[in-house]
Amino acid sequence: MNRQSYLKYIKEAVLEGRRQYERQIESWKASFDPNRFLGMYSPPGFIPLQAQTEGFLFRVTGEREYGEQAKRMLLAVEEFKAILPAEVAQRHPEYAKGIPSFETMFQGSHYIQGYLFLKGSELLSEAETSRIEASIRSAIHGMLHYPEWGAHNRSMLRVFALSLAIAALGDTEETREWSQLRDILAEESYGRWSIEDSELYLPLWLISCMAYAELTGKEADYYAKPQTKYYFDFITRAITPYGQIPDYGDAMFNSHWLLWFVCMEKGAARYRCGQMKYAAQQIRDYAMSQLEGPQSLFVAAYFTYAYLWGDDTLEPVKPDWKSELLLDDVVGKKIVFRDGAQEDSSYLLHNYRDEGDYAFTSREYLRRTINAPAEKVHHGHADENSILMLVKQQNILLHDGGYRDQAPNGKYRADIYHNRLVFRSGRPDPEGTMYDFIHDDGTYRRVSTELLHFHSFGGIEYSRTRLYDPYRQVLWDRCITFLKEEGVYIIVDWTVSRIDQSLSTVNLWHPGTVIEADQDYYVGQVRHIYSAPDDPKPFVNRRELGLLIEFPGSSRPKGHERIRRCYGESDMIFEADSRQLEAGGMSCFATVLTPIPLSRNAREFTGRTIITALSPSHDQLALTYTGLNKKIELTYKLDLNKGVLDVPDYPKYDWEQGCLHYGSIATDADFSFVSTTDSSTGRYGFVNGIGIRYRDSELFRTPVMSSYQFQTDSYKEANHKWRAWHGIFHPGGTR
């Protein structure tokens, strides 16, 4: 699509909006509930949208009919206030100067933009201008009672509306006060980090920041800031190969794609970035392919921004993204695993984002102001160390758990609705369900996370992220190993109890519907994804593939239960470990995820990954994957302190004392692999190690170095750990 196709769509949507006007009004009246969501009034939502799109077409085409229709909408907004009972209005001090003519945050930008398209034209009389500006003023007056602050969407949506209102009403004593409030609210967001980890709300914040920069003449400064560009790069790299925006935090399926799309159009034009242009194209084309029915006014309203902000001369450039950090290990705290950049390529998104060590004051303000105890402030979930999404050949195999069935709290924010470990005190009732045992009030308990490792060896990719849970007194590392050519994901979870306690650790997976279950494996398939309670038209997923889930070597209780998740019925698969732990007690879990074609028997794929070595204390683990003509042996030093020297000298590691034995592999590394085939060449690699031996052959050792010892004023020979290394060798021969 280009500017002309956006214009065509907007024209068709406007005509459809006119045809539906009376029906929409009657529908709004029939469904109006004065007590819904705290009883705050807002007029029919399509009226500001119609005003904006009609006004836009008047500005672009100059055709009077569009201007007349826009004026009609701008004036009509006053007709609906009488529906609000007086006793409801009286309980709101925000209405002391009158009921606001429209809701400021989500209707304000559309309504006021519609007026700005007409402002100064001969279509508006002085009296009509005064009426419309009075409507704008009434909305701002109501908003002034509760100007939420902090680097989040609702603060910046207020800034968006204030910026437009100031432009609409001009320079007055009143708007100068609004200007001060606008700038104060924008201060924590302008060119700075958002506090929201939410696919649904982050683009509302971003587009509002962009509008503020535009309306205050600060675009050159705003787009030059590295924090600003970060968010455009983030979504460019976050989308699936076919253009879906992954759900994370508060979100529904592919929600707010329109905002992401227009943000990317603007970003592409500002940064002259073909990859951003390609991302905008992919987001738009995928989402448009899911739309049904006539042209939408809501879509058209954002197409006005695409028309105004986009650049048709900029060619899209298809990126060749590989597995990577998204984008960093401080703010983004996500990892994407990919096997290519084609639309049918696989994609896995791992999230370890915590609240972070910034914006304490605004987070505390929100915690003490709004009733949302289940959220990771702000709009985040208890999804740290969880796998949010897994896709292959455009078959969604794992997805996030949704937002909430109703306000105020977010049911699906809780840890149990995510693909992760959950921790509970005590043991489950053998007569009860696992869901009843782990289900609690959903209150979010703050944790902290960090990245330990991420490294790609080409065909094998590995990450390790750590979570510190002070409430449950648990440390939890999640290791993900992606066997790229095999299309297999091996998840190794390792936990340490910080105190003596009776603890249940439950390994949870949510693959939609369990279509096959055996004592050794489960096969799940996501058939539908709902976007709201009673969603009449859920997304229908492709069904060529299913997800094979195995717990190799596990004798723990396992099972699956039907629960409500993401607004519909869903199966929860679990593996549970319940025991009395001493401080320092460790546990290890291994899960294998394999996307498989459902046209084939699942048993063709089971049992390929086995545990070949697990120490009694669960501080080191070895796994072997056996495929067609290939064997991949993997080692994990689970306790990273194992083998570290307790001596005054530096460095505090040594090959002879730090080398651990995993059967055929001996290494001191945190992670290592050896891959052999029927050919005469093998491959090896490791992370954070001195060396690696395979059977009787030394594959690699770091060179010995001299190390000055300050305590004794002398030198000694010492080993040195390299960050990572890989190479080839010939079994029975040389490297």
XYZ file of C-alpha atoms in Angstrom:
735
model
C 0.000 0.000 0.000
C 1.043 3.597 -0.596
C -0.379 7.025 0.155
C -2.966 6.749 -2.595
C -4.178 3.365 -1.388
C -4.415 4.727 2.157
C -6.458 7.616 0.805
C -8.755 5.239 -1.070
C -9.301 3.150 2.051
C -10.065 6.240 4.164
C -12.647 7.457 1.642
C -14.391 4.092 1.618
C -14.341 3.859 5.416
C -15.837 7.340 5.723
C -18.725 6.392 3.443
C -19.285 3.219 5.451
C -19.257 5.279 8.647
C -21.963 7.557 7.283
C -24.093 4.555 6.333
C -23.719 3.063 9.807
C -24.275 6.310 11.729
C -27.826 5.781 12.977
C -27.260 2.102 13.738
C -24.135 2.951 15.708
C -26.000 5.577 17.737
C -28.799 3.174 18.608
C -26.321 0.446 19.494
C -24.447 2.825 21.795
C -27.649 3.895 23.548
C -28.781 0.297 23.998
C -25.489 -0.800 25.524
C -24.793 2.286 27.632
C -24.167 1.419 31.275
C -23.649 4.482 33.499
C -21.714 2.400 36.024
C -19.391 0.719 33.570
C -15.729 1.197 34.423
C -16.252 3.590 37.318
C -19.090 5.438 35.623
C -16.904 7.811 33.635
C -18.817 9.155 30.648
C -17.727 9.006 27.031
C -19.812 9.570 23.878
C -20.078 7.058 21.016
C -16.506 6.243 20.044
C -17.046 6.360 16.303
C -17.947 10.082 16.341
C -14.399 11.349 17.034
C -13.111 8.837 14.465
C -15.566 10.097 11.863
C -14.636 13.692 12.686
C -10.937 12.981 12.251
C -11.233 11.065 8.975
C -13.747 13.453 7.401
C -11.614 16.411 8.474
C -8.514 14.760 7.056
C -10.197 14.229 3.685
C -11.331 17.844 3.658
C -7.761 18.978 4.299
C -6.294 16.687 1.622
C -8.941 16.961 -1.107
C -10.495 20.351 -0.388
C -13.944 18.865 -1.014
C -16.543 20.751 0.978
C -18.719 17.714 1.691
C -16.018 16.176 3.843
C -15.682 19.384 5.801
C -19.427 19.625 6.368
C -19.548 16.048 7.622
C -16.576 16.646 9.927
C -18.274 19.737 11.346
C -21.442 17.754 11.905
C -19.531 15.204 13.972
C -17.662 17.833 15.957
C -20.924 19.508 16.917
C -22.847 16.258 17.440
C -20.633 15.202 20.324
C -22.660 17.459 22.650
C -25.926 15.614 21.987
C -25.315 12.577 24.180
C -24.547 13.874 27.670
C -28.182 13.681 28.776
C -27.917 9.895 28.890
C -25.780 10.128 32.031
C -27.978 10.105 35.173
C -27.563 13.174 37.339
C -26.721 11.119 40.423
C -23.846 9.479 38.536
C -22.517 12.824 37.339
C -22.741 14.285 40.844
C -20.388 11.715 42.343
C -17.551 12.885 40.100
C -15.813 16.139 41.087
C -14.229 15.999 37.624
C -17.622 17.130 36.307
C -17.821 20.267 38.461
C -17.558 22.450 35.338
C -19.791 20.168 33.325
C -19.684 16.681 31.871
C -16.688 16.368 29.544
C -17.756 16.216 25.924
C -15.431 13.323 25.140
C -12.981 11.016 26.857
C -9.579 12.657 26.695
C -7.069 9.831 26.403
C -8.586 7.557 23.782
C -11.011 9.902 22.021
C -9.243 13.220 22.484
C -6.596 12.895 19.784
C -9.182 11.912 17.166
C -11.669 14.642 18.042
C -9.205 17.502 18.359
C -7.281 16.454 15.244
C -10.584 16.538 13.371
C -11.093 20.112 14.505
C -7.562 21.147 13.583
C -8.159 19.951 10.022
C -11.075 22.427 9.830
C -9.807 25.229 12.049
C -9.671 28.545 10.251
C -11.762 27.408 7.294
C -14.833 29.311 6.132
C -16.930 26.229 6.963
C -16.997 27.142 10.640
C -18.897 30.135 11.914
C -17.707 31.991 14.966
C -20.466 30.391 17.038
C -19.619 26.892 15.795
C -15.952 27.442 16.511
C -16.817 28.535 20.038
C -18.997 25.448 20.597
C -16.302 23.054 19.412
C -13.597 24.771 21.437
C -15.878 24.648 24.479
C -16.175 20.883 23.959
C -12.398 20.595 23.896
C -12.070 22.772 26.979
C -14.612 20.659 28.886
C -12.624 17.490 28.218
C -9.364 19.051 29.371
C -11.006 20.460 32.509
C -12.118 16.964 33.474
C -8.661 15.551 32.828
C -6.962 18.101 35.092
C -8.377 16.330 38.153
C -6.285 13.233 37.455
C -3.188 13.892 35.323
C -1.387 10.573 35.819
C 2.360 10.843 35.508
C 5.279 8.580 34.728
C 6.769 7.143 31.544
C 3.696 5.212 30.483
C 0.906 5.378 27.950
C -1.825 7.108 29.959
C 0.454 9.961 30.945
C 1.555 10.519 27.363
C -1.969 10.155 25.974
C -2.864 13.092 28.195
C 0.156 14.923 26.788
C -1.040 14.104 23.258
C -4.480 15.559 23.998
C -3.061 18.604 25.775
C -0.694 19.320 22.886
C -3.544 19.197 20.380
C -5.818 21.257 22.638
C -3.181 23.977 22.994
C -2.801 24.070 19.211
C -6.581 24.205 18.818
C -7.312 26.949 21.345
C -4.217 29.066 20.813
C -2.153 31.038 23.288
C -4.229 32.053 26.309
C -3.606 32.268 30.020
C -5.403 28.943 30.399
C -3.480 27.130 27.667
C -0.210 28.428 29.086
C -1.063 26.530 32.282
C -1.920 23.491 30.186
C 1.427 23.867 28.464
C 3.251 23.706 31.785
C 1.366 20.555 32.780
C 1.972 19.024 29.352
C 5.720 19.544 29.610
C 5.865 18.224 33.173
C 3.985 15.064 32.194
C 6.175 14.559 29.120
C 9.423 15.059 30.999
C 9.847 11.418 32.070
C 9.009 10.066 28.610
C 10.542 12.454 26.109
C 13.615 10.695 24.757
C 13.695 8.395 27.778
C 12.763 4.813 28.690
C 9.203 3.578 29.022
C 8.290 1.706 32.201
C 5.818 -0.523 30.339
C 6.593 -4.060 29.227
C 3.441 -4.436 27.180
C 2.830 -4.961 23.484
C -0.606 -3.333 23.796
C 0.392 -0.149 25.591
C 3.922 0.603 24.458
C 2.834 1.926 21.020
C 0.286 4.246 22.651
C 3.148 5.733 24.638
C 5.431 5.913 21.605
C 2.956 7.549 19.209
C 2.074 10.083 21.914
C 5.758 10.923 22.379
C 6.058 11.336 18.612
C 3.027 13.633 18.495
C 4.352 15.723 21.385
C 7.678 16.170 19.598
C 5.892 17.153 16.399
C 3.433 19.571 17.997
C 6.134 21.304 20.059
C 8.636 21.604 17.217
C 11.172 19.259 18.824
C 11.320 16.458 16.263
C 14.961 16.946 15.303
C 16.010 16.670 18.933
C 13.627 13.827 19.775
C 14.604 11.523 16.918
C 18.297 12.160 17.538
C 18.088 10.629 21.005
C 19.299 7.003 21.194
C 16.423 6.006 23.469
C 13.962 7.114 20.801
C 15.531 5.087 18.016
C 15.740 2.100 20.329
C 11.982 1.552 20.218
C 11.834 1.643 16.425
C 14.690 -0.840 16.224
C 13.021 -2.950 18.894
C 9.774 -3.560 17.043
C 11.590 -3.953 13.708
C 13.420 -6.905 15.230
C 10.602 -8.196 17.473
C 8.046 -9.131 14.824
C 7.740 -12.660 13.511
C 9.104 -13.313 10.014
C 5.593 -13.008 8.571
C 4.738 -9.764 10.367
C 2.887 -10.689 13.545
C 3.615 -8.617 16.618
C 4.221 -11.017 19.521
C 2.037 -10.686 22.593
C 3.872 -9.798 25.779
C 2.664 -8.149 28.947
C -0.839 -6.741 28.745
C -1.895 -7.569 25.208
C -4.362 -9.363 23.005
C -3.571 -11.203 19.793
C -1.649 -8.855 17.447
C -3.152 -5.938 19.340
C -2.576 -2.329 18.302
C -0.863 -3.356 15.092
C -2.143 -0.099 13.614
C -0.168 1.998 16.056
C 2.980 -0.043 15.589
C 2.555 0.179 11.834
C 2.203 3.965 11.695
C 5.042 4.406 14.187
C 7.237 2.324 11.901
C 6.201 4.368 8.851
C 7.274 7.524 10.646
C 10.460 5.923 11.950
C 11.390 4.663 8.497
C 10.923 8.133 7.029
C 12.853 9.902 9.794
C 15.775 7.462 9.901
C 15.726 6.672 6.159
C 15.642 3.008 7.159
C 14.463 0.433 4.642
C 14.301 -2.261 7.312
C 11.824 -0.205 9.330
C 9.844 0.305 6.127
C 9.843 -3.458 5.584
C 8.650 -4.025 9.162
C 5.814 -1.534 8.643
C 4.840 -3.339 5.453
C 4.916 -6.785 7.099
C 2.903 -5.644 10.126
C 0.279 -4.005 7.921
C -0.014 -6.785 5.361
C -0.314 -9.563 7.933
C -2.914 -7.713 10.003
C -4.920 -6.637 6.955
C -5.055 -10.262 5.804
C -6.905 -11.070 9.041
C -9.541 -8.343 8.662
C -13.053 -9.149 7.542
C -16.035 -7.007 6.645
C -16.255 -3.435 5.363
C -13.598 -0.787 5.760
C -13.062 0.234 9.378
C -13.117 3.826 10.635
C -10.625 2.863 13.327
C -8.190 1.574 10.706
C -8.855 4.621 8.554
C -8.091 6.994 11.437
C -4.560 5.597 11.692
C -4.163 5.411 7.942
C -4.367 9.214 8.081
C -1.068 9.133 9.986
C 0.409 6.657 7.508
C -0.548 9.066 4.720
C 0.940 12.072 6.497
C 4.034 10.380 7.927
C 4.964 7.724 5.378
C 7.446 8.099 2.533
C 6.565 6.258 -0.683
C 10.014 6.913 -2.127
C 11.711 4.795 0.540
C 12.194 1.199 -0.573
C 11.640 -1.574 1.981
C 14.714 -3.678 2.706
C 14.161 -7.216 3.916
C 16.413 -7.842 6.919
C 18.361 -11.029 7.444
C 17.836 -11.180 11.188
C 19.307 -14.091 13.092
C 18.921 -15.151 16.713
C 19.776 -12.196 18.919
C 19.236 -10.215 22.081
C 16.157 -8.017 21.790
C 17.749 -5.523 21.986
C 19.808 -5.561 25.150
C 20.072 -7.038 28.627
C 19.092 -3.940 30.619
C 15.831 -2.523 29.214
C 14.534 -4.921 26.562
C 15.598 -8.150 28.288
C 14.287 -10.474 25.610
C 15.913 -13.037 23.330
C 14.724 -14.128 19.892
C 15.732 -17.467 18.404
C 15.330 -17.748 14.623
C 16.342 -20.243 11.953
C 15.974 -17.775 9.087
C 14.220 -14.679 7.790
C 11.704 -16.309 5.453
C 8.016 -16.027 6.289
C 7.849 -19.723 7.240
C 10.989 -19.604 9.389
C 10.783 -20.529 13.058
C 10.684 -17.919 15.813
C 10.880 -18.232 19.603
C 10.623 -15.272 21.979
C 12.017 -15.566 25.504
C 11.307 -12.825 28.029
C 13.280 -12.146 31.183
C 12.224 -8.512 31.641
C 11.815 -7.436 35.247
C 10.679 -4.029 36.465
C 14.201 -2.717 36.236
C 16.268 -0.433 38.406
C 14.909 2.873 37.166
C 11.775 5.035 37.537
C 11.265 4.040 41.182
C 9.197 7.107 42.049
C 6.708 6.791 39.208
C 6.334 3.045 39.743
C 5.619 3.596 43.437
C 3.153 6.329 42.508
C 1.251 3.875 40.309
C 1.383 1.108 42.916
C -0.206 3.490 45.412
C -2.722 5.044 43.041
C -4.353 2.325 40.937
C -5.851 -1.031 41.902
C -3.685 -3.431 39.905
C -1.789 -5.688 42.334
C -1.256 -8.383 39.692
C 0.784 -6.212 37.362
C 4.519 -5.832 37.005
C 4.523 -2.056 37.041
C 3.538 -1.085 34.517
C 1.191 -3.279 32.428
C 3.645 -6.147 32.753
C 3.113 -9.761 33.760
C 4.813 -12.251 36.053
C 6.394 -13.650 32.901
C 10.081 -13.385 33.752
C 12.048 -16.308 32.309
C 9.042 -17.442 30.274
C 8.766 -18.427 26.636
C 6.175 -16.063 25.241
C 5.856 -17.293 21.689
C 6.918 -20.157 19.448
C 6.072 -20.219 15.753
C 7.089 -22.400 12.833
C 5.729 -22.268 9.281
C 3.264 -19.658 10.579
C 1.801 -22.255 12.967
C 1.593 -20.677 16.412
C 2.695 -23.350 18.882
C 3.013 -21.306 22.088
C 1.568 -17.867 22.815
C 1.035 -15.544 25.746
C -1.867 -15.896 28.155
C -3.927 -12.776 27.471
C -4.771 -9.734 29.591
C -7.924 -9.870 31.697
C -11.539 -10.980 31.508
C -12.674 -7.812 33.257
C -11.337 -4.763 35.067
C -9.693 -3.811 37.319
C -7.098 -6.514 37.867
C -5.475 -8.623 35.181
C -6.106 -12.305 35.831
C -3.812 -13.512 33.080
C -0.895 -11.471 34.391
C -0.190 -14.189 36.971
C 2.772 -16.541 36.695
C 0.638 -19.670 36.197
C -0.580 -18.518 32.778
C 2.933 -18.434 31.323
C 5.382 -21.030 30.033
C 7.707 -20.992 33.012
C 8.452 -22.499 36.406
C 6.230 -21.453 39.294
C 7.062 -21.845 42.966
C 4.653 -22.534 45.827
C 5.141 -23.382 49.476
C 4.075 -26.823 50.622
C 2.775 -29.736 48.605
C -0.304 -30.205 46.419
C -3.281 -32.147 47.734
C -3.137 -35.587 46.083
C -6.925 -35.480 45.774
C -6.978 -31.995 44.275
C -5.921 -30.448 40.983
C -2.565 -28.911 40.253
C -4.290 -25.722 39.072
C -6.094 -25.344 42.402
C -2.800 -25.774 44.240
C -0.790 -23.219 42.283
C -3.651 -20.741 41.768
C -3.423 -17.879 44.251
C -4.648 -14.284 44.374
C -2.276 -13.379 41.536
C -0.455 -10.608 43.392
C 2.769 -9.768 41.606
C 5.907 -10.440 43.646
C 8.844 -8.413 42.461
C 11.856 -10.337 41.169
C 15.071 -9.329 39.443
C 16.719 -10.917 36.428
C 19.919 -10.794 34.448
C 21.522 -12.285 31.379
C 24.296 -14.774 32.036
C 24.989 -16.072 28.533
C 23.899 -15.745 24.939
C 26.014 -17.211 22.169
C 25.480 -18.579 18.688
C 27.633 -21.402 17.349
C 25.828 -21.350 14.014
C 23.790 -24.532 14.145
C 23.592 -24.507 17.955
C 22.518 -21.471 19.970
C 22.497 -21.112 23.712
C 21.223 -18.665 26.318
C 21.112 -18.578 30.098
C 19.120 -16.085 32.125
C 18.842 -15.853 35.897
C 15.949 -14.871 38.148
C 16.210 -13.897 41.815
C 12.952 -14.348 43.735
C 13.209 -12.846 47.247
C 9.587 -13.692 48.079
C 9.965 -17.425 47.423
C 13.671 -17.364 48.351
C 14.639 -19.105 45.129
C 17.278 -18.561 42.465
C 16.267 -19.885 39.023
C 18.342 -20.156 35.846
C 16.713 -20.982 32.509
C 18.983 -22.299 29.751
C 17.655 -22.512 26.189
C 19.571 -24.529 23.617
C 18.325 -24.295 20.045
C 19.415 -27.075 17.716
C 18.751 -25.060 14.602
C 19.081 -27.689 11.891
C 17.019 -30.158 13.907
C 14.371 -27.585 14.860
C 14.552 -28.654 18.518
C 14.550 -26.482 21.642
C 16.023 -27.941 24.826
C 15.045 -26.065 27.980
C 17.109 -26.699 31.101
C 15.868 -25.105 34.319
C 17.962 -25.087 37.468
C 16.853 -23.824 40.860
C 18.462 -23.232 44.242
C 16.552 -22.717 47.472
C 18.011 -19.913 49.564
C 16.459 -21.224 52.797
C 15.243 -24.429 54.401
C 11.699 -24.849 53.121
C 9.008 -27.177 51.840
C 8.768 -26.117 48.209
C 6.840 -27.215 45.146
C 8.313 -26.260 41.789
C 5.987 -26.735 38.833
C 7.192 -26.721 35.232
C 4.285 -25.301 33.191
C 3.527 -25.347 29.455
C 0.445 -24.043 27.660
C 0.271 -25.510 24.120
C -3.445 -24.883 23.539
C -5.168 -28.257 23.299
C -3.482 -31.543 24.174
C -4.327 -33.774 21.218
C -2.134 -36.699 22.236
C -0.745 -37.755 25.601
C 1.455 -40.635 26.666
C 3.489 -41.361 29.764
C 6.574 -40.031 27.964
C 5.255 -37.083 25.960
C 2.444 -34.692 25.068
C 1.440 -33.181 21.739
C -0.337 -29.834 21.829
C -1.936 -27.682 19.177
C -3.132 -24.082 19.319
C -6.376 -24.072 17.360
C -7.886 -20.697 18.223
C -6.640 -17.565 19.947
C -9.284 -15.373 21.549
C -8.829 -11.625 21.919
C -11.582 -10.966 24.465
C -14.200 -12.775 26.542
C -16.872 -14.279 24.280
C -14.849 -13.331 21.209
C -17.182 -14.266 18.313
C -14.368 -14.440 15.768
C -11.197 -15.797 17.348
C -8.054 -16.116 15.302
C -7.980 -19.494 13.555
C -4.475 -20.910 13.677
C -2.850 -23.022 11.004
C -2.938 -26.706 11.872
C -0.180 -28.443 9.954
C 2.068 -28.630 13.016
C 1.795 -29.545 16.660
C 4.216 -29.109 19.548
C 5.805 -32.223 21.008
C 6.668 -31.684 24.683
C 8.904 -34.154 26.509
C 10.416 -34.294 29.989
C 13.358 -36.644 29.407
C 14.351 -38.848 32.307
C 11.689 -37.408 34.598
C 9.974 -39.601 37.174
C 8.152 -36.634 38.703
C 4.345 -36.338 38.671
C 3.186 -35.076 35.278
C -0.178 -34.392 33.719
C -2.446 -31.933 31.988
C -5.553 -30.094 33.145
C -8.199 -28.012 31.421
C -8.138 -24.397 32.588
C -9.347 -21.007 31.386
C -6.558 -19.031 29.752
C -6.495 -16.249 27.158
C -10.306 -15.933 27.302
C -10.963 -19.570 26.395
C -10.512 -23.186 27.381
C -6.906 -24.357 27.295
C -4.774 -27.257 28.498
C -2.030 -26.741 31.064
C 0.757 -29.336 31.027
C 2.786 -29.700 34.198
C 5.737 -31.497 35.718
C 5.887 -31.069 39.492
C 8.606 -31.439 42.094
C 7.611 -31.201 45.767
C 10.089 -31.768 48.562
C 11.737 -30.468 51.671
C 14.792 -28.456 50.684
C 17.695 -27.294 52.752
C 19.309 -23.954 52.041
C 21.404 -24.499 48.939
C 19.304 -27.437 47.762
C 19.225 -27.671 43.961
C 16.743 -28.995 41.402
C 17.072 -29.520 37.664
C 14.352 -29.801 35.016
C 14.755 -30.674 31.349
C 12.077 -30.022 28.723
C 12.305 -30.694 24.999
C 10.100 -28.756 22.568
C 9.860 -30.106 19.023
C 7.493 -28.715 16.375
C 6.278 -31.765 14.428
C 4.051 -32.301 11.379
C 0.765 -33.805 12.518
C 0.663 -35.906 9.372
C 3.330 -38.083 11.001
C 3.360 -40.263 14.103
C 4.659 -38.387 17.141
C 6.681 -41.417 18.215
C 8.940 -40.884 15.216
C 10.265 -37.832 17.072
C 10.183 -38.898 20.722
C 13.108 -40.102 22.761
C 15.775 -38.371 20.706
C 16.987 -36.371 23.698
C 18.107 -38.283 26.776
C 19.853 -37.437 30.021
C 23.267 -39.084 30.022
C 24.606 -37.618 33.271
C 22.968 -35.830 36.189
C 24.869 -35.421 39.426
C 23.060 -36.425 42.639
C 23.105 -32.828 43.847
C 21.779 -31.539 40.496
C 24.763 -29.271 39.963
C 25.829 -30.612 36.552
C 23.933 -32.167 33.651
C 24.665 -33.830 30.322
C 22.154 -34.486 27.550
C 22.492 -36.253 24.224
C 20.361 -35.625 21.156
C 20.440 -38.369 18.527
C 19.085 -37.559 15.086
C 19.513 -38.909 11.602
C 23.241 -39.545 11.156
C 24.049 -37.044 13.906
C 24.674 -37.040 17.629
C 24.873 -33.849 19.691
C 26.190 -34.095 23.243
C 25.537 -31.155 25.556
C 26.928 -30.290 28.974
C 25.628 -27.772 31.496
C 27.551 -26.686 34.572
C 24.452 -25.839 36.566
C 26.199 -24.590 39.689
C 28.499 -21.986 38.194
C 30.578 -21.911 41.377
C 31.537 -25.539 41.000
C 35.236 -25.904 40.299
C 36.061 -22.320 41.276
C 39.133 -22.223 43.517
C 38.794 -21.060 47.108
C 42.305 -19.625 47.315
C 43.769 -16.127 47.757
C 45.475 -16.250 44.344
C 44.091 -14.952 41.063
C 42.744 -16.145 38.704
C 40.491 -18.391 40.751
C 40.216 -21.154 38.210
C 42.452 -23.934 37.057
C 42.017 -26.593 34.388
C 42.991 -29.562 36.515
C 40.826 -28.637 39.479
C 37.957 -27.097 37.537
C 37.497 -29.763 34.882
C 34.216 -31.670 35.349
C 33.410 -35.037 33.828
C 30.168 -35.621 31.920
C 30.835 -39.057 30.491
C 32.461 -38.672 27.093
C 33.039 -34.929 27.606
C 35.303 -33.318 30.182
C 35.283 -29.535 30.491
C 35.273 -26.674 32.958
C 32.948 -24.635 30.732
C 29.522 -23.365 31.752
C 28.134 -24.943 28.574
C 29.666 -27.124 25.898
C 28.694 -29.320 22.997
C 30.212 -31.930 20.746
C 28.452 -32.785 17.498
C 29.445 -35.870 15.508
C 28.101 -37.382 12.307
C 28.806 -40.379 10.136
C 31.439 -38.297 8.374
C 34.983 -37.863 9.583
C 34.444 -34.328 10.902
C 32.975 -33.281 14.226
C 32.226 -29.898 15.777
C 32.666 -28.612 19.297
C 32.097 -25.415 21.213
C 31.955 -24.022 24.718
C 31.073 -20.917 26.719
C 33.250 -19.515 29.525
C 35.863 -22.203 29.747
C 39.522 -23.180 29.629
C 39.169 -26.264 27.523
C 37.254 -29.308 26.412
C 38.155 -32.968 26.022
C 36.151 -35.545 24.108
C 36.787 -39.176 24.905
C 40.595 -39.393 24.840
C 41.217 -36.309 22.705
C 41.913 -32.792 23.840
C 39.851 -30.607 21.504
C 40.955 -27.243 22.866
C 42.899 -25.631 25.697
C 43.522 -21.954 26.207
C 47.209 -20.994 26.253
C 48.867 -20.797 29.641
C 49.564 -17.260 30.833
C 51.762 -15.663 33.463
C 49.881 -14.242 36.431
C 51.459 -11.815 38.879
C 50.562 -12.594 42.506
C 50.498 -9.407 44.555
C 50.386 -11.287 47.844
C 53.751 -12.987 47.233
C 55.326 -10.556 44.756
C 55.839 -13.405 42.312
C 54.656 -14.868 39.023
C 53.003 -18.184 38.405
C 51.685 -19.983 35.370
C 47.892 -19.903 35.194
C 44.995 -20.836 32.987
C 42.625 -18.319 31.473
C 38.946 -18.767 30.645
C 37.898 -17.666 27.168
C 34.449 -16.172 26.674
C 33.579 -18.777 24.044
C 35.189 -20.897 21.374
C 34.251 -23.405 18.701
C 36.040 -25.527 16.153
C 36.104 -28.742 14.168
C 37.896 -31.993 14.842
C 38.332 -35.411 13.325
C 37.259 -38.158 15.719
C 40.254 -40.345 16.335
C 42.464 -37.799 14.580
C 43.450 -34.176 14.965
C 41.636 -30.893 15.362
